[in-house]
């Protein structure tokens, strides 16, 4: 199948290229950006002699000719493209434009210019919405924090009180390539701090998909990539947390259940989401880790693409962590 990537110069675009170069069914036939004229091997020199390609200026008419289009672009940019190409090609959108209902989206982002396609999209978290995803041609790839949080919470929703606290920590690559004061080396190196607590946009995504009242506090770790989520909730009745996790995810290849707290290092470079949980009387602690650029973005996008194209869900997904 012929694939186009819009926004290939970003971190998630680069990770997507790496996965697709080893995918047996998808072939990259076009890279696009807002201005064009650059070459991907000049932006990422590690691609020299491996994959060399000019980044063309965005052309929605040309995008219609591809079998599948990945949109690794910011919110609002994505919906303006989808508005033009929907119905002509399959689409996996990395942005938030089709993840939320219209009210929640507009409360946390901006006015939506393509609300009709909110009903035509599927939220791309396969372990929960797999059958729904298969029947759609527009997939809203979840955010990285929501992916790790929702997968950790999902098995326990019927067992916990409505109020949950999510303590979330991410590597700096989650903020993207564009430099700002928060992502400056001197700010982040040997430092650790919360940013945009409670009001972060991903809080509404977690709340909408779980139905829970979420207090969400993201924090920035002085590492390049990886994400760890710690969730605290009150149990409504007694359970064995590990047994609940194992039963819910017993058939899921890319969710691993551990009997001790999980670590970022064990998932970086992979599509895995690793989860641990334990209780203290009626209090529940859930712990999950993912690679924010892969399971939180690019490899999850490939999973969704596999599903809507009728391929095996795990085709081409990375399983070996970066170690050491």
mmCIF file of C-alpha atoms in Angstrom:
data_model
loop_
_atom_site.group_PDB
_atom_site.id
_atom_site.type_symbol
_atom_site.label_atom_id
_atom_site.label_comp_id
_atom_site.label_asym_id
_atom_site.label_seq_id
_atom_site.Cartn_x
_atom_site.Cartn_y
_atom_site.Cartn_z
ATOM 1 C CA UNK A 1 0.000 0.000 0.000
ATOM 2 C CA UNK A 2 1.248 3.471 -0.888
ATOM 3 C CA UNK A 3 1.690 5.675 2.190
ATOM 4 C CA UNK A 4 2.086 9.429 2.654
ATOM 5 C CA UNK A 5 3.308 11.175 5.790
ATOM 6 C CA UNK A 6 2.430 14.790 6.461
ATOM 7 C CA UNK A 7 4.726 16.267 9.094
ATOM 8 C CA UNK A 8 7.612 13.854 8.611
ATOM 9 C CA UNK A 9 10.250 16.235 10.005
ATOM 10 C CA UNK A 10 9.033 15.980 13.629
ATOM 11 C CA UNK A 11 10.094 13.379 16.168
ATOM 12 C CA UNK A 12 6.965 11.276 15.685
ATOM 13 C CA UNK A 13 7.296 11.566 11.906
ATOM 14 C CA UNK A 14 10.846 10.254 12.109
ATOM 15 C CA UNK A 15 9.801 7.347 14.342
ATOM 16 C CA UNK A 16 7.007 6.566 11.889
ATOM 17 C CA UNK A 17 9.484 6.437 9.007
ATOM 18 C CA UNK A 18 11.699 4.020 10.962
ATOM 19 C CA UNK A 19 8.772 1.649 11.541
ATOM 20 C CA UNK A 20 7.406 1.851 7.995
ATOM 21 C CA UNK A 21 10.789 1.131 6.409
ATOM 22 C CA UNK A 22 10.554 -2.348 7.963
ATOM 23 C CA UNK A 23 6.830 -2.857 7.384
ATOM 24 C CA UNK A 24 6.046 -5.605 4.852
ATOM 25 C CA UNK A 25 2.805 -4.041 3.567
ATOM 26 C CA UNK A 26 3.272 -0.267 3.770
ATOM 27 C CA UNK A 27 5.618 1.618 1.432
ATOM 28 C CA UNK A 28 6.412 5.294 1.927
ATOM 29 C CA UNK A 29 5.716 7.043 -1.372
ATOM 30 C CA UNK A 30 5.448 10.655 -0.250
ATOM 31 C CA UNK A 31 6.568 13.040 2.489
ATOM 32 C CA UNK A 32 4.841 16.398 2.886
ATOM 33 C CA UNK A 33 5.303 19.555 4.943
ATOM 34 C CA UNK A 34 3.888 23.047 5.171
ATOM 35 C CA UNK A 35 6.562 24.594 2.973
ATOM 36 C CA UNK A 36 8.432 21.712 1.331
ATOM 37 C CA UNK A 37 11.839 21.907 -0.304
ATOM 38 C CA UNK A 38 13.835 20.117 2.383
ATOM 39 C CA UNK A 39 15.128 16.572 2.262
ATOM 40 C CA UNK A 40 14.474 14.163 5.111
ATOM 41 C CA UNK A 41 18.078 12.875 5.147
ATOM 42 C CA UNK A 42 19.294 16.457 5.659
ATOM 43 C CA UNK A 43 17.034 16.840 8.701
ATOM 44 C CA UNK A 44 17.872 13.380 10.091
ATOM 45 C CA UNK A 45 21.365 12.470 8.889
ATOM 46 C CA UNK A 46 20.953 8.895 10.174
ATOM 47 C CA UNK A 47 18.660 8.311 7.174
ATOM 48 C CA UNK A 48 21.415 9.015 4.650
ATOM 49 C CA UNK A 49 21.863 5.949 2.475
ATOM 50 C CA UNK A 50 18.861 4.315 4.160
ATOM 51 C CA UNK A 51 15.886 6.407 3.095
ATOM 52 C CA UNK A 52 16.349 9.600 1.119
ATOM 53 C CA UNK A 53 13.372 11.665 0.017
ATOM 54 C CA UNK A 54 12.351 15.236 -0.654
ATOM 55 C CA UNK A 55 9.649 16.702 1.549
ATOM 56 C CA UNK A 56 7.060 18.168 -0.805
ATOM 57 C CA UNK A 57 4.837 21.148 -0.107
ATOM 58 C CA UNK A 58 1.457 20.045 1.207
ATOM 59 C CA UNK A 59 -0.941 19.245 -1.647
ATOM 60 C CA UNK A 60 -4.326 17.874 -0.562
ATOM 61 C CA UNK A 61 -5.226 16.823 -4.103
ATOM 62 C CA UNK A 62 -2.106 14.690 -4.252
ATOM 63 C CA UNK A 63 -2.818 13.229 -0.803
ATOM 64 C CA UNK A 64 -6.111 11.863 -2.159
ATOM 65 C CA UNK A 65 -4.159 9.522 -4.450
ATOM 66 C CA UNK A 66 -2.492 7.579 -1.605
ATOM 67 C CA UNK A 67 -3.931 4.462 0.015
ATOM 68 C CA UNK A 68 -3.255 5.805 3.498
ATOM 69 C CA UNK A 69 -2.158 9.141 4.944
ATOM 70 C CA UNK A 70 -0.543 9.708 8.337
ATOM 71 C CA UNK A 71 -1.036 13.236 9.681
ATOM 72 C CA UNK A 72 1.770 13.973 12.160
ATOM 73 C CA UNK A 73 0.759 17.626 12.422
ATOM 74 C CA UNK A 74 -0.565 19.970 15.141
ATOM 75 C CA UNK A 75 -4.222 20.344 16.025
ATOM 76 C CA UNK A 76 -6.274 22.599 13.724
ATOM 77 C CA UNK A 77 -3.797 21.877 10.904
ATOM 78 C CA UNK A 78 -5.005 18.272 10.873
ATOM 79 C CA UNK A 79 -8.719 19.038 10.638
ATOM 80 C CA UNK A 80 -8.193 21.454 7.757
ATOM 81 C CA UNK A 81 -6.489 18.614 5.840
ATOM 82 C CA UNK A 82 -9.030 15.958 6.838
ATOM 83 C CA UNK A 83 -11.835 18.220 5.676
ATOM 84 C CA UNK A 84 -10.348 18.098 2.171
ATOM 85 C CA UNK A 85 -9.271 14.452 1.868
ATOM 86 C CA UNK A 86 -11.777 12.463 3.943
ATOM 87 C CA UNK A 87 -13.532 9.872 1.799
ATOM 88 C CA UNK A 88 -10.667 9.664 -0.696
ATOM 89 C CA UNK A 89 -8.080 7.867 1.443
ATOM 90 C CA UNK A 90 -7.638 6.231 4.841
ATOM 91 C CA UNK A 91 -6.353 8.610 7.532
ATOM 92 C CA UNK A 92 -4.547 8.208 10.857
ATOM 93 C CA UNK A 93 -4.380 11.563 12.631
ATOM 94 C CA UNK A 94 -1.798 12.173 15.376
ATOM 95 C CA UNK A 95 -3.406 15.410 16.536
ATOM 96 C CA UNK A 96 -6.238 15.939 19.022
ATOM 97 C CA UNK A 97 -8.681 17.137 16.353
ATOM 98 C CA UNK A 98 -10.876 14.018 16.317
ATOM 99 C CA UNK A 99 -10.242 12.559 19.779
ATOM 100 C CA UNK A 100 -12.935 14.448 21.691
ATOM 101 C CA UNK A 101 -16.548 15.443 21.373
ATOM 102 C CA UNK A 102 -17.057 18.932 19.974
ATOM 103 C CA UNK A 103 -17.719 20.673 23.286
ATOM 104 C CA UNK A 104 -14.691 19.225 25.048
ATOM 105 C CA UNK A 105 -12.487 19.918 22.056
ATOM 106 C CA UNK A 106 -13.557 23.548 21.783
ATOM 107 C CA UNK A 107 -13.271 24.090 25.546
ATOM 108 C CA UNK A 108 -9.644 22.933 25.558
ATOM 109 C CA UNK A 109 -8.383 23.684 22.020
ATOM 110 C CA UNK A 110 -10.132 25.909 19.492
ATOM 111 C CA UNK A 111 -13.300 26.108 17.360
ATOM 112 C CA UNK A 112 -13.715 22.936 15.279
ATOM 113 C CA UNK A 113 -13.980 23.554 11.529
ATOM 114 C CA UNK A 114 -14.931 19.978 10.615
ATOM 115 C CA UNK A 115 -17.359 18.736 13.289
ATOM 116 C CA UNK A 116 -19.188 16.404 10.892
ATOM 117 C CA UNK A 117 -16.194 14.075 10.841
ATOM 118 C CA UNK A 118 -16.107 13.797 14.625
ATOM 119 C CA UNK A 119 -18.863 11.227 14.141
ATOM 120 C CA UNK A 120 -16.918 9.505 11.356
ATOM 121 C CA UNK A 121 -13.765 8.940 13.402
ATOM 122 C CA UNK A 122 -12.703 6.266 15.886
ATOM 123 C CA UNK A 123 -10.543 6.753 18.956
ATOM 124 C CA UNK A 124 -7.480 4.675 18.195
ATOM 125 C CA UNK A 125 -6.834 2.695 21.360
ATOM 126 C CA UNK A 126 -7.058 -0.867 19.993
ATOM 127 C CA UNK A 127 -7.256 -2.795 23.266
ATOM 128 C CA UNK A 128 -10.527 -0.994 24.027
ATOM 129 C CA UNK A 129 -11.955 0.109 20.674
ATOM 130 C CA UNK A 130 -10.546 -2.512 18.283
ATOM 131 C CA UNK A 131 -13.812 -3.567 16.611
ATOM 132 C CA UNK A 132 -14.892 0.056 16.162
ATOM 133 C CA UNK A 133 -11.546 1.044 14.652
ATOM 134 C CA UNK A 134 -11.732 -1.708 12.014
ATOM 135 C CA UNK A 135 -14.883 -0.190 10.505
ATOM 136 C CA UNK A 136 -13.579 3.371 10.141
ATOM 137 C CA UNK A 137 -11.294 5.160 7.698
ATOM 138 C CA UNK A 138 -10.432 8.105 9.991
ATOM 139 C CA UNK A 139 -8.615 7.253 13.204
ATOM 140 C CA UNK A 140 -7.796 9.698 15.997
ATOM 141 C CA UNK A 141 -4.512 8.490 17.443
ATOM 142 C CA UNK A 142 -4.643 8.990 21.251
ATOM 143 C CA UNK A 143 -2.336 11.269 23.178
ATOM 144 C CA UNK A 144 0.665 9.756 24.962
ATOM 145 C CA UNK A 145 -0.444 10.531 28.509
ATOM 146 C CA UNK A 146 -4.003 9.283 27.839
ATOM 147 C CA UNK A 147 -2.704 6.059 26.274
ATOM 148 C CA UNK A 148 -0.654 5.072 29.313
ATOM 149 C CA UNK A 149 -3.324 6.287 31.751
ATOM 150 C CA UNK A 150 -6.438 4.829 30.119
ATOM 151 C CA UNK A 151 -4.824 1.414 29.582
ATOM 152 C CA UNK A 152 -3.857 1.360 33.265
ATOM 153 C CA UNK A 153 -7.295 2.490 34.483
ATOM 154 C CA UNK A 154 -9.512 0.503 32.122
ATOM 155 C CA UNK A 155 -9.500 -2.860 33.964
ATOM 156 C CA UNK A 156 -10.400 -1.152 37.258
ATOM 157 C CA UNK A 157 -13.174 1.256 36.242
ATOM 158 C CA UNK A 158 -15.918 -0.900 37.772
ATOM 159 C CA UNK A 159 -13.965 -1.346 41.021
ATOM 160 C CA UNK A 160 -12.939 2.216 41.926
ATOM 161 C CA UNK A 161 -14.583 5.416 43.131
ATOM 162 C CA UNK A 162 -15.137 8.167 40.580
ATOM 163 C CA UNK A 163 -12.292 10.432 41.745
ATOM 164 C CA UNK A 164 -8.776 9.447 40.680
ATOM 165 C CA UNK A 165 -5.401 11.170 40.909
ATOM 166 C CA UNK A 166 -2.967 10.755 38.012
ATOM 167 C CA UNK A 167 0.687 11.591 38.631
ATOM 168 C CA UNK A 168 2.290 11.534 35.158
ATOM 169 C CA UNK A 169 5.951 11.941 34.214
ATOM 170 C CA UNK A 170 7.337 12.277 30.686
ATOM 171 C CA UNK A 171 10.607 12.709 28.863
ATOM 172 C CA UNK A 172 11.283 16.002 27.083
ATOM 173 C CA UNK A 173 10.592 14.640 23.572
ATOM 174 C CA UNK A 174 6.892 14.692 24.457
ATOM 175 C CA UNK A 175 6.984 18.453 23.915
ATOM 176 C CA UNK A 176 8.148 18.034 20.310
ATOM 177 C CA UNK A 177 11.131 19.533 18.489
ATOM 178 C CA UNK A 178 10.316 23.204 18.849
ATOM 179 C CA UNK A 179 12.449 24.790 21.567
ATOM 180 C CA UNK A 180 10.820 26.798 24.334
ATOM 181 C CA UNK A 181 11.740 27.904 27.841
ATOM 182 C CA UNK A 182 10.408 24.717 29.417
ATOM 183 C CA UNK A 183 12.373 22.404 27.109
ATOM 184 C CA UNK A 184 15.683 24.275 27.191
ATOM 185 C CA UNK A 185 18.627 22.071 28.259
ATOM 186 C CA UNK A 186 19.635 24.370 31.117
ATOM 187 C CA UNK A 187 16.055 24.300 32.432
ATOM 188 C CA UNK A 188 15.611 20.517 32.241
ATOM 189 C CA UNK A 189 19.032 19.064 33.002
ATOM 190 C CA UNK A 190 19.225 17.794 36.608
ATOM 191 C CA UNK A 191 15.760 19.245 37.198
ATOM 192 C CA UNK A 192 12.245 17.910 37.746
ATOM 193 C CA UNK A 193 9.009 19.869 37.857
ATOM 194 C CA UNK A 194 5.255 19.845 37.241
ATOM 195 C CA UNK A 195 3.838 21.829 34.346
ATOM 196 C CA UNK A 196 0.278 22.933 33.632
ATOM 197 C CA UNK A 197 -1.111 20.808 36.509
ATOM 198 C CA UNK A 198 -4.840 19.962 36.514
ATOM 199 C CA UNK A 199 -5.529 22.138 33.436
ATOM 200 C CA UNK A 200 -3.440 20.123 30.934
ATOM 201 C CA UNK A 201 -5.390 19.290 27.752
ATOM 202 C CA UNK A 202 -4.899 15.568 28.171
ATOM 203 C CA UNK A 203 -6.959 15.620 31.369
ATOM 204 C CA UNK A 204 -10.214 15.985 29.419
ATOM 205 C CA UNK A 205 -9.204 13.187 27.038
ATOM 206 C CA UNK A 206 -8.686 10.807 29.963
ATOM 207 C CA UNK A 207 -11.908 11.923 31.637
ATOM 208 C CA UNK A 208 -14.020 11.623 28.474
ATOM 209 C CA UNK A 209 -12.816 8.115 27.639
ATOM 210 C CA UNK A 210 -13.042 6.708 31.189
ATOM 211 C CA UNK A 211 -16.009 8.621 32.610
ATOM 212 C CA UNK A 212 -13.985 9.377 35.743
ATOM 213 C CA UNK A 213 -13.266 12.626 37.548
ATOM 214 C CA UNK A 214 -9.542 12.975 36.887
ATOM 215 C CA UNK A 215 -7.025 15.167 38.696
ATOM 216 C CA UNK A 216 -4.104 15.090 36.280
ATOM 217 C CA UNK A 217 -0.626 16.428 37.066
ATOM 218 C CA UNK A 218 2.024 16.085 34.312
ATOM 219 C CA UNK A 219 5.693 16.456 35.204
ATOM 220 C CA UNK A 220 8.832 16.725 33.102
ATOM 221 C CA UNK A 221 11.681 14.283 33.613
ATOM 222 C CA UNK A 222 15.250 15.176 32.520
ATOM 223 C CA UNK A 223 15.304 12.291 30.010
ATOM 224 C CA UNK A 224 14.807 12.204 26.249
ATOM 225 C CA UNK A 225 11.924 9.754 25.984
ATOM 226 C CA UNK A 226 9.682 7.474 27.978
ATOM 227 C CA UNK A 227 6.712 8.004 30.271
ATOM 228 C CA UNK A 228 5.643 6.698 33.665
ATOM 229 C CA UNK A 229 2.133 7.008 35.102
ATOM 230 C CA UNK A 230 1.213 6.584 38.779
ATOM 231 C CA UNK A 231 -2.512 6.447 39.524
ATOM 232 C CA UNK A 232 -4.138 6.593 42.960
ATOM 233 C CA UNK A 233 -7.756 5.570 43.498
ATOM 234 C CA UNK A 234 -10.110 4.297 46.200
ATOM 235 C CA UNK A 235 -11.574 0.827 45.807
ATOM 236 C CA UNK A 236 -15.313 0.224 46.105
ATOM 237 C CA UNK A 237 -14.733 -3.429 46.971
ATOM 238 C CA UNK A 238 -11.891 -5.812 47.641
ATOM 239 C CA UNK A 239 -10.005 -7.185 44.638
ATOM 240 C CA UNK A 240 -6.648 -8.695 43.737
ATOM 241 C CA UNK A 241 -5.230 -6.032 41.378
ATOM 242 C CA UNK A 242 -2.756 -8.225 39.500
ATOM 243 C CA UNK A 243 -5.421 -10.846 38.853
ATOM 244 C CA UNK A 244 -7.758 -8.170 37.482
ATOM 245 C CA UNK A 245 -5.046 -6.938 35.116
ATOM 246 C CA UNK A 246 -4.098 -10.410 33.925
ATOM 247 C CA UNK A 247 -7.697 -11.372 33.247
ATOM 248 C CA UNK A 248 -8.504 -8.182 31.323
ATOM 249 C CA UNK A 249 -5.389 -8.243 29.174
ATOM 250 C CA UNK A 250 -4.791 -12.001 28.879
ATOM 251 C CA UNK A 251 -5.114 -11.907 25.076
ATOM 252 C CA UNK A 252 -3.233 -8.650 24.462
ATOM 253 C CA UNK A 253 0.210 -9.116 22.924
ATOM 254 C CA UNK A 254 1.466 -5.609 23.640
ATOM 255 C CA UNK A 255 0.357 -5.208 27.236
ATOM 256 C CA UNK A 256 2.589 -6.860 29.799
ATOM 257 C CA UNK A 257 1.594 -7.294 33.442
ATOM 258 C CA UNK A 258 4.323 -7.229 36.090
ATOM 259 C CA UNK A 259 4.293 -8.208 39.759
ATOM 260 C CA UNK A 260 6.634 -5.340 40.686
ATOM 261 C CA UNK A 261 6.725 -1.627 39.775
ATOM 262 C CA UNK A 262 7.524 -1.006 36.120
ATOM 263 C CA UNK A 263 10.358 1.099 34.683
ATOM 264 C CA UNK A 264 10.639 3.360 31.665
ATOM 265 C CA UNK A 265 13.834 1.674 30.459
ATOM 266 C CA UNK A 266 12.034 -1.633 29.852
ATOM 267 C CA UNK A 267 9.708 -0.152 27.211
ATOM 268 C CA UNK A 268 11.738 2.575 25.476
ATOM 269 C CA UNK A 269 12.049 1.624 21.814
ATOM 270 C CA UNK A 270 8.997 -0.672 21.906
ATOM 271 C CA UNK A 271 5.233 -0.705 21.435
ATOM 272 C CA UNK A 272 4.642 -2.296 24.847
ATOM 273 C CA UNK A 273 2.610 -0.825 27.662
ATOM 274 C CA UNK A 274 3.770 -2.390 30.942
ATOM 275 C CA UNK A 275 1.474 -2.243 33.973
ATOM 276 C CA UNK A 276 1.691 -3.063 37.676
ATOM 277 C CA UNK A 277 -0.876 -2.557 40.456
ATOM 278 C CA UNK A 278 -1.180 -3.145 44.181
ATOM 279 C CA UNK A 279 -3.522 -2.185 47.016
ATOM 280 C CA UNK A 280 -3.218 -0.892 50.560
ATOM 281 C CA UNK A 281 -6.521 -1.833 52.208
ATOM 282 C CA UNK A 282 -9.061 0.146 50.142
ATOM 283 C CA UNK A 283 -6.503 2.245 48.264
ATOM 284 C CA UNK A 284 -5.265 1.240 44.812
ATOM 285 C CA UNK A 285 -1.962 2.142 43.172
ATOM 286 C CA UNK A 286 -1.564 1.553 39.416
ATOM 287 C CA UNK A 287 1.746 2.021 37.642
ATOM 288 C CA UNK A 288 2.276 2.026 33.847
ATOM 289 C CA UNK A 289 5.074 2.880 31.418
ATOM 290 C CA UNK A 290 5.286 3.456 27.653
ATOM 291 C CA UNK A 291 7.598 4.993 25.093
ATOM 292 C CA UNK A 292 5.851 8.315 24.480
ATOM 293 C CA UNK A 293 7.063 8.566 20.862
ATOM 294 C CA UNK A 294 6.092 4.990 19.955
ATOM 295 C CA UNK A 295 3.184 3.547 21.940
ATOM 296 C CA UNK A 296 2.216 7.146 22.689
ATOM 297 C CA UNK A 297 2.280 8.147 19.021
ATOM 298 C CA UNK A 298 3.965 6.464 16.039
ATOM 299 C CA UNK A 299 3.771 2.719 16.690
ATOM 300 C CA UNK A 300 0.192 3.115 17.877
ATOM 301 C CA UNK A 301 -0.561 4.913 14.614
ATOM 302 C CA UNK A 302 0.831 1.932 12.698
ATOM 303 C CA UNK A 303 -1.334 -0.411 14.786
ATOM 304 C CA UNK A 304 -4.386 1.598 13.802
ATOM 305 C CA UNK A 305 -3.302 1.603 10.174
ATOM 306 C CA UNK A 306 -2.904 -2.171 10.283
ATOM 307 C CA UNK A 307 -6.433 -2.547 11.638
ATOM 308 C CA UNK A 308 -8.170 -0.321 9.099
ATOM 309 C CA UNK A 309 -6.263 -1.962 6.248
ATOM 310 C CA UNK A 310 -7.139 -5.503 7.329
ATOM 311 C CA UNK A 311 -3.618 -6.553 8.352
ATOM 312 C CA UNK A 312 -2.461 -8.274 11.522
ATOM 313 C CA UNK A 313 -2.551 -5.685 14.281
ATOM 314 C CA UNK A 314 1.042 -6.237 15.383
ATOM 315 C CA UNK A 315 2.596 -6.170 11.922
ATOM 316 C CA UNK A 316 5.871 -4.220 11.930
ATOM 317 C CA UNK A 317 5.672 -3.080 15.547
ATOM 318 C CA UNK A 318 8.926 -2.809 17.571
ATOM 319 C CA UNK A 319 9.369 -5.213 20.495
ATOM 320 C CA UNK A 320 13.009 -4.866 21.562
ATOM 321 C CA UNK A 321 13.844 -2.113 24.061
ATOM 322 C CA UNK A 322 16.861 0.177 23.836
ATOM 323 C CA UNK A 323 19.336 -1.263 26.315
ATOM 324 C CA UNK A 324 21.473 -0.032 27.938
#
